[in-house]
Amino acid sequence: MVQKIILLLADVWAIVCLAQMLLQWGGLRFDHPVAQFCKQTTDKIVRPLRKIIPPWQQWDAVCVVAAALVYYLAFLVMIRFALPFVSLSKTVLAAAGLMALNLSKAVAYVLLLGLLARMVLSVTRPEEPLVAVLQKIFRPLVQPFSIFRAGRYDFSGSVVALAAWLWLTGFLPLAMNAVSGWLLQ
C-alpha cells in the first residue's frame, strides 16, 4: 500500500513537471493559473536544480531531470524496502530501468491529458490562451496525421492519443514486468 502511494505521488509530480516544461516551451504566460499551479507544485525540487542545469535551447531540461530524479529515488526506496535481499548494484540498475519506463509513462499521460484539454477547450473556450499554447505544442505531433480531417473536424490528435494509449496498455506493462522479473532472479 505504501509503495502504491509513493508511486502515485511520483507519477502525479512527474506529470505536472513535464507539463510545466511543455507549457513553458509552448509560451504559456507565467501568470496563467495553470502555469502558476505547475510552478508552485514543482518549485521545491526544480528551483535548486536550475542553478546546476542550464536550459537546453528552448527546453527546460531541469523539469525532465527533476522528474527522473524523483522516480529514481522513489524506486530505490521501494525496492530496498520490499526486497532488502537484492544486491545494491541490482537495485540501482532496476531503479534506473523502472525510472526510464515510468518517465515514458508520465510523458504518455501528459500527451493524453494535453490532447484532451486541447479538444475540450477548443470547443468550449476557443479564446482561452491555453488553446493556442496547446496547438503549438501538439502541432508537430499531429501534423503527420493531418489526413484524418473531415471538414472542420480534426481527428489527427486521435492517432497520437491511440499511440500513447497503446504504449501505456501494451508495451509498458510488459517492459515493467520484464524489469521486475529480472530483479527477482
PDB file of C-alpha atoms in Angstrom:
ATOM      1  CA  MET A   1       0.000   0.000   0.000  1.00  0.00           C
ATOM      2  CA  VAL A   2       2.779   2.454   0.909  1.00  0.00           C
ATOM      3  CA  GLN A   3       4.565   1.628  -2.344  1.00  0.00           C
ATOM      4  CA  LYS A   4       1.458   2.405  -4.369  1.00  0.00           C
ATOM      5  CA  ILE A   5       1.114   5.773  -2.636  1.00  0.00           C
ATOM      6  CA  ILE A   6       4.793   6.583  -3.250  1.00  0.00           C
ATOM      7  CA  LEU A   7       4.454   5.677  -6.927  1.00  0.00           C
ATOM      8  CA  LEU A   8       1.197   7.622  -7.291  1.00  0.00           C
ATOM      9  CA  LEU A   9       2.782  10.741  -5.777  1.00  0.00           C
ATOM     10  CA  ALA A  10       5.843  10.354  -8.017  1.00  0.00           C
ATOM     11  CA  ASP A  11       3.573   9.913 -11.060  1.00  0.00           C
ATOM     12  CA  VAL A  12       1.494  12.996 -10.318  1.00  0.00           C
ATOM     13  CA  TRP A  13       4.558  15.096  -9.591  1.00  0.00           C
ATOM     14  CA  ALA A  14       6.353  13.950 -12.764  1.00  0.00           C
ATOM     15  CA  ILE A  15       3.272  14.618 -14.897  1.00  0.00           C
ATOM     16  CA  VAL A  16       2.983  18.164 -13.530  1.00  0.00           C
ATOM     17  CA  CYS A  17       6.719  18.709 -14.006  1.00  0.00           C
ATOM     18  CA  LEU A  18       6.681  17.529 -17.630  1.00  0.00           C
ATOM     19  CA  ALA A  19       3.536  19.554 -18.304  1.00  0.00           C
ATOM     20  CA  GLN A  20       5.327  22.618 -16.948  1.00  0.00           C
ATOM     21  CA  MET A  21       8.191  22.047 -19.379  1.00  0.00           C
ATOM     22  CA  LEU A  22       5.851  21.715 -22.359  1.00  0.00           C
ATOM     23  CA  LEU A  23       3.744  24.714 -21.352  1.00  0.00           C
ATOM     24  CA  GLN A  24       6.878  26.858 -20.983  1.00  0.00           C
ATOM     25  CA  TRP A  25       8.061  25.724 -24.405  1.00  0.00           C
ATOM     26  CA  GLY A  26       4.619  26.466 -25.815  1.00  0.00           C
ATOM     27  CA  GLY A  27       4.813  30.022 -24.485  1.00  0.00           C
ATOM     28  CA  LEU A  28       2.186  29.975 -21.758  1.00  0.00           C
ATOM     29  CA  ARG A  29       2.466  33.156 -19.731  1.00  0.00           C
ATOM     30  CA  PHE A  30       3.775  32.707 -16.191  1.00  0.00           C
ATOM     31  CA  ASP A  31       0.754  34.486 -14.714  1.00  0.00           C
ATOM     32  CA  HIS A  32      -1.698  31.934 -16.182  1.00  0.00           C
ATOM     33  CA  PRO A  33      -3.332  29.815 -13.414  1.00  0.00           C
ATOM     34  CA  VAL A  34      -2.146  26.520 -14.951  1.00  0.00           C
ATOM     35  CA  ALA A  35       1.444  27.800 -15.162  1.00  0.00           C
ATOM     36  CA  GLN A  36       1.239  29.044 -11.572  1.00  0.00           C
ATOM     37  CA  PHE A  37      -0.050  25.663 -10.377  1.00  0.00           C
ATOM     38  CA  CYS A  38       2.772  23.813 -12.156  1.00  0.00           C
ATOM     39  CA  LYS A  39       5.394  26.184 -10.786  1.00  0.00           C
ATOM     40  CA  GLN A  40       4.116  26.014  -7.203  1.00  0.00           C
ATOM     41  CA  THR A  41       3.868  22.225  -7.328  1.00  0.00           C
ATOM     42  CA  THR A  42       7.367  21.610  -8.677  1.00  0.00           C
ATOM     43  CA  ASP A  43       9.353  24.586  -7.421  1.00  0.00           C
ATOM     44  CA  LYS A  44      10.867  22.985  -4.300  1.00  0.00           C
ATOM     45  CA  ILE A  45      12.841  20.481  -6.372  1.00  0.00           C
ATOM     46  CA  VAL A  46      13.147  22.277  -9.709  1.00  0.00           C
ATOM     47  CA  ARG A  47      14.461  25.622  -8.429  1.00  0.00           C
ATOM     48  CA  PRO A  48      17.654  24.233  -6.797  1.00  0.00           C
ATOM     49  CA  LEU A  49      18.362  22.151  -9.906  1.00  0.00           C
ATOM     50  CA  ARG A  50      18.118  25.259 -12.119  1.00  0.00           C
ATOM     51  CA  LYS A  51      21.337  26.505 -10.505  1.00  0.00           C
ATOM     52  CA  ILE A  52      23.142  23.379 -11.717  1.00  0.00           C
ATOM     53  CA  ILE A  53      21.471  22.563 -15.046  1.00  0.00           C
ATOM     54  CA  PRO A  54      21.093  25.281 -17.698  1.00  0.00           C
ATOM     55  CA  PRO A  55      18.164  25.359 -20.138  1.00  0.00           C
ATOM     56  CA  TRP A  56      18.744  23.390 -23.328  1.00  0.00           C
ATOM     57  CA  GLN A  57      17.828  25.590 -26.293  1.00  0.00           C
ATOM     58  CA  GLN A  58      14.103  26.331 -25.811  1.00  0.00           C
ATOM     59  CA  TRP A  59      13.551  23.367 -23.473  1.00  0.00           C
ATOM     60  CA  ASP A  60      13.625  23.495 -19.711  1.00  0.00           C
ATOM     61  CA  ALA A  61      15.638  20.293 -19.257  1.00  0.00           C
ATOM     62  CA  VAL A  62      15.572  20.731 -15.478  1.00  0.00           C
ATOM     63  CA  CYS A  63      11.964  19.525 -15.419  1.00  0.00           C
ATOM     64  CA  VAL A  64      12.905  16.234 -17.083  1.00  0.00           C
ATOM     65  CA  VAL A  65      15.906  15.762 -14.792  1.00  0.00           C
ATOM     66  CA  ALA A  66      13.788  16.526 -11.725  1.00  0.00           C
ATOM     67  CA  ALA A  67      11.067  14.074 -12.786  1.00  0.00           C
ATOM     68  CA  ALA A  68      13.677  11.391 -13.462  1.00  0.00           C
ATOM     69  CA  LEU A  69      15.327  12.051 -10.108  1.00  0.00           C
ATOM     70  CA  VAL A  70      12.024  11.757  -8.211  1.00  0.00           C
ATOM     71  CA  TYR A  71      11.229   8.479  -9.964  1.00  0.00           C
ATOM     72  CA  TYR A  72      14.712   7.113  -9.370  1.00  0.00           C
ATOM     73  CA  LEU A  73      14.651   7.903  -5.664  1.00  0.00           C
ATOM     74  CA  ALA A  74      11.114   6.506  -5.322  1.00  0.00           C
ATOM     75  CA  PHE A  75      12.141   3.211  -6.932  1.00  0.00           C
ATOM     76  CA  LEU A  76      15.332   2.970  -4.888  1.00  0.00           C
ATOM     77  CA  VAL A  77      13.299   3.326  -1.701  1.00  0.00           C
ATOM     78  CA  MET A  78      10.565   0.937  -2.814  1.00  0.00           C
ATOM     79  CA  ILE A  79      12.987  -1.786  -3.933  1.00  0.00           C
ATOM     80  CA  ARG A  80      15.164  -1.544  -0.828  1.00  0.00           C
ATOM     81  CA  PHE A  81      12.165  -1.856   1.496  1.00  0.00           C
ATOM     82  CA  ALA A  82      10.313  -4.535  -0.468  1.00  0.00           C
ATOM     83  CA  LEU A  83      13.358  -6.597  -1.457  1.00  0.00           C
ATOM     84  CA  PRO A  84      16.156  -5.995   1.057  1.00  0.00           C
ATOM     85  CA  PHE A  85      17.902  -9.209  -0.030  1.00  0.00           C
ATOM     86  CA  VAL A  86      18.573  -7.895  -3.564  1.00  0.00           C
ATOM     87  CA  SER A  87      22.117  -6.644  -4.134  1.00  0.00           C
ATOM     88  CA  LEU A  88      22.710  -2.903  -4.210  1.00  0.00           C
ATOM     89  CA  SER A  89      24.051  -2.987  -7.777  1.00  0.00           C
ATOM     90  CA  LYS A  90      20.960  -4.822  -8.999  1.00  0.00           C
ATOM     91  CA  THR A  91      18.742  -2.382  -7.083  1.00  0.00           C
ATOM     92  CA  VAL A  92      20.488   0.607  -8.683  1.00  0.00           C
ATOM     93  CA  LEU A  93      20.125  -0.855 -12.193  1.00  0.00           C
ATOM     94  CA  ALA A  94      16.492  -1.871 -11.680  1.00  0.00           C
ATOM     95  CA  ALA A  95      15.643   1.566 -10.278  1.00  0.00           C
ATOM     96  CA  ALA A  96      17.212   3.167 -13.362  1.00  0.00           C
ATOM     97  CA  GLY A  97      15.218   0.938 -15.710  1.00  0.00           C
ATOM     98  CA  LEU A  98      11.966   1.490 -13.841  1.00  0.00           C
ATOM     99  CA  MET A  99      12.675   5.225 -13.745  1.00  0.00           C
ATOM    100  CA  ALA A 100      13.080   5.361 -17.532  1.00  0.00           C
ATOM    101  CA  LEU A 101       9.911   3.341 -18.105  1.00  0.00           C
ATOM    102  CA  ASN A 102       7.875   5.445 -15.692  1.00  0.00           C
ATOM    103  CA  LEU A 103       9.213   8.640 -17.214  1.00  0.00           C
ATOM    104  CA  SER A 104       7.866   7.420 -20.553  1.00  0.00           C
ATOM    105  CA  LYS A 105       4.556   6.670 -18.787  1.00  0.00           C
ATOM    106  CA  ALA A 106       4.424  10.236 -17.470  1.00  0.00           C
ATOM    107  CA  VAL A 107       5.113  11.575 -20.976  1.00  0.00           C
ATOM    108  CA  ALA A 108       2.265   9.467 -22.370  1.00  0.00           C
ATOM    109  CA  TYR A 109      -0.119  10.758 -19.698  1.00  0.00           C
ATOM    110  CA  VAL A 110       0.932  14.356 -20.337  1.00  0.00           C
ATOM    111  CA  LEU A 111       0.216  13.829 -24.025  1.00  0.00           C
ATOM    112  CA  LEU A 112      -3.183  12.284 -23.321  1.00  0.00           C
ATOM    113  CA  LEU A 113      -4.167  15.000 -20.841  1.00  0.00           C
ATOM    114  CA  GLY A 114      -2.916  17.727 -23.158  1.00  0.00           C
ATOM    115  CA  LEU A 115      -4.802  16.325 -26.132  1.00  0.00           C
ATOM    116  CA  LEU A 116      -7.961  16.059 -24.046  1.00  0.00           C
ATOM    117  CA  ALA A 117      -7.576  19.640 -22.790  1.00  0.00           C
ATOM    118  CA  ARG A 118      -6.891  20.823 -26.346  1.00  0.00           C
ATOM    119  CA  MET A 119     -10.024  19.128 -27.622  1.00  0.00           C
ATOM    120  CA  VAL A 120     -12.330  20.333 -24.835  1.00  0.00           C
ATOM    121  CA  LEU A 121     -11.009  23.893 -24.678  1.00  0.00           C
ATOM    122  CA  SER A 122     -11.026  24.370 -28.453  1.00  0.00           C
ATOM    123  CA  VAL A 123     -14.769  23.650 -28.407  1.00  0.00           C
ATOM    124  CA  THR A 124     -15.834  25.246 -25.113  1.00  0.00           C
ATOM    125  CA  ARG A 125     -13.424  28.191 -24.782  1.00  0.00           C
ATOM    126  CA  PRO A 126     -11.544  28.740 -28.052  1.00  0.00           C
ATOM    127  CA  GLU A 127     -10.403  32.228 -26.950  1.00  0.00           C
ATOM    128  CA  GLU A 128      -8.550  30.811 -23.912  1.00  0.00           C
ATOM    129  CA  PRO A 129      -4.771  31.491 -24.270  1.00  0.00           C
ATOM    130  CA  LEU A 130      -4.071  27.887 -23.282  1.00  0.00           C
ATOM    131  CA  VAL A 131      -5.669  26.701 -26.540  1.00  0.00           C
ATOM    132  CA  ALA A 132      -3.046  28.475 -28.678  1.00  0.00           C
ATOM    133  CA  VAL A 133      -0.259  27.087 -26.482  1.00  0.00           C
ATOM    134  CA  LEU A 134      -1.636  23.543 -26.742  1.00  0.00           C
ATOM    135  CA  GLN A 135      -1.959  23.931 -30.515  1.00  0.00           C
ATOM    136  CA  LYS A 136       1.717  24.942 -30.703  1.00  0.00           C
ATOM    137  CA  ILE A 137       2.774  22.005 -28.509  1.00  0.00           C
ATOM    138  CA  PHE A 138       0.806  19.375 -30.416  1.00  0.00           C
ATOM    139  CA  ARG A 139       1.200  20.697 -33.971  1.00  0.00           C
ATOM    140  CA  PRO A 140       4.483  18.794 -34.616  1.00  0.00           C
ATOM    141  CA  LEU A 141       2.953  15.576 -33.267  1.00  0.00           C
ATOM    142  CA  VAL A 142      -0.368  15.671 -35.110  1.00  0.00           C
ATOM    143  CA  GLN A 143       0.756  17.225 -38.393  1.00  0.00           C
ATOM    144  CA  PRO A 144       1.860  13.898 -39.955  1.00  0.00           C
ATOM    145  CA  PHE A 145      -1.684  12.627 -39.388  1.00  0.00           C
ATOM    146  CA  SER A 146      -3.457  15.644 -40.898  1.00  0.00           C
ATOM    147  CA  ILE A 147      -5.070  13.334 -43.465  1.00  0.00           C
ATOM    148  CA  PHE A 148      -7.502  12.399 -40.675  1.00  0.00           C
ATOM    149  CA  ARG A 149      -9.538  15.576 -41.066  1.00  0.00           C
ATOM    150  CA  ALA A 150     -13.157  15.643 -42.093  1.00  0.00           C
ATOM    151  CA  GLY A 151     -14.330  19.169 -42.813  1.00  0.00           C
ATOM    152  CA  ARG A 152     -13.798  21.242 -39.710  1.00  0.00           C
ATOM    153  CA  TYR A 153     -13.277  18.156 -37.550  1.00  0.00           C
ATOM    154  CA  ASP A 154      -9.692  17.149 -36.887  1.00  0.00           C
ATOM    155  CA  PHE A 155      -9.053  13.576 -35.786  1.00  0.00           C
ATOM    156  CA  SER A 156      -5.265  13.739 -36.122  1.00  0.00           C
ATOM    157  CA  GLY A 157      -4.882  14.005 -32.344  1.00  0.00           C
ATOM    158  CA  SER A 158      -6.734  10.714 -32.017  1.00  0.00           C
ATOM    159  CA  VAL A 159      -3.846   8.900 -33.703  1.00  0.00           C
ATOM    160  CA  VAL A 160      -1.366  10.338 -31.196  1.00  0.00           C
ATOM    161  CA  ALA A 161      -3.739   9.526 -28.331  1.00  0.00           C
ATOM    162  CA  LEU A 162      -4.119   5.964 -29.601  1.00  0.00           C
ATOM    163  CA  ALA A 163      -0.340   5.545 -29.824  1.00  0.00           C
ATOM    164  CA  ALA A 164       0.077   6.841 -26.256  1.00  0.00           C
ATOM    165  CA  TRP A 165      -2.693   4.537 -25.042  1.00  0.00           C
ATOM    166  CA  LEU A 166      -1.151   1.513 -26.761  1.00  0.00           C
ATOM    167  CA  TRP A 167       2.175   2.384 -25.160  1.00  0.00           C
ATOM    168  CA  LEU A 168       0.548   2.583 -21.717  1.00  0.00           C
ATOM    169  CA  THR A 169      -1.535  -0.567 -22.017  1.00  0.00           C
ATOM    170  CA  GLY A 170       0.608  -2.726 -24.295  1.00  0.00           C
ATOM    171  CA  PHE A 171       4.348  -2.303 -24.250  1.00  0.00           C
ATOM    172  CA  LEU A 172       4.855  -0.594 -20.900  1.00  0.00           C
ATOM    173  CA  PRO A 173       3.338  -3.316 -18.681  1.00  0.00           C
ATOM    174  CA  LEU A 174       5.419  -5.948 -20.488  1.00  0.00           C
ATOM    175  CA  ALA A 175       8.596  -3.946 -20.010  1.00  0.00           C
ATOM    176  CA  MET A 176       7.806  -3.285 -16.335  1.00  0.00           C
ATOM    177  CA  ASN A 177       7.206  -6.999 -15.763  1.00  0.00           C
ATOM    178  CA  ALA A 178      10.494  -7.824 -17.501  1.00  0.00           C
ATOM    179  CA  VAL A 179      12.437  -5.484 -15.205  1.00  0.00           C
ATOM    180  CA  SER A 180      10.610  -6.774 -12.127  1.00  0.00           C
ATOM    181  CA  GLY A 181      11.272 -10.379 -13.167  1.00  0.00           C
ATOM    182  CA  TRP A 182      14.957  -9.663 -13.688  1.00  0.00           C
ATOM    183  CA  LEU A 183      15.106  -8.056 -10.262  1.00  0.00           C
ATOM    184  CA  LEU A 184      13.675 -11.154  -8.596  1.00  0.00           C
ATOM    185  CA  GLN A 185      16.069 -13.585 -10.311  1.00  0.00           C
TER     186      GLN A 185
END
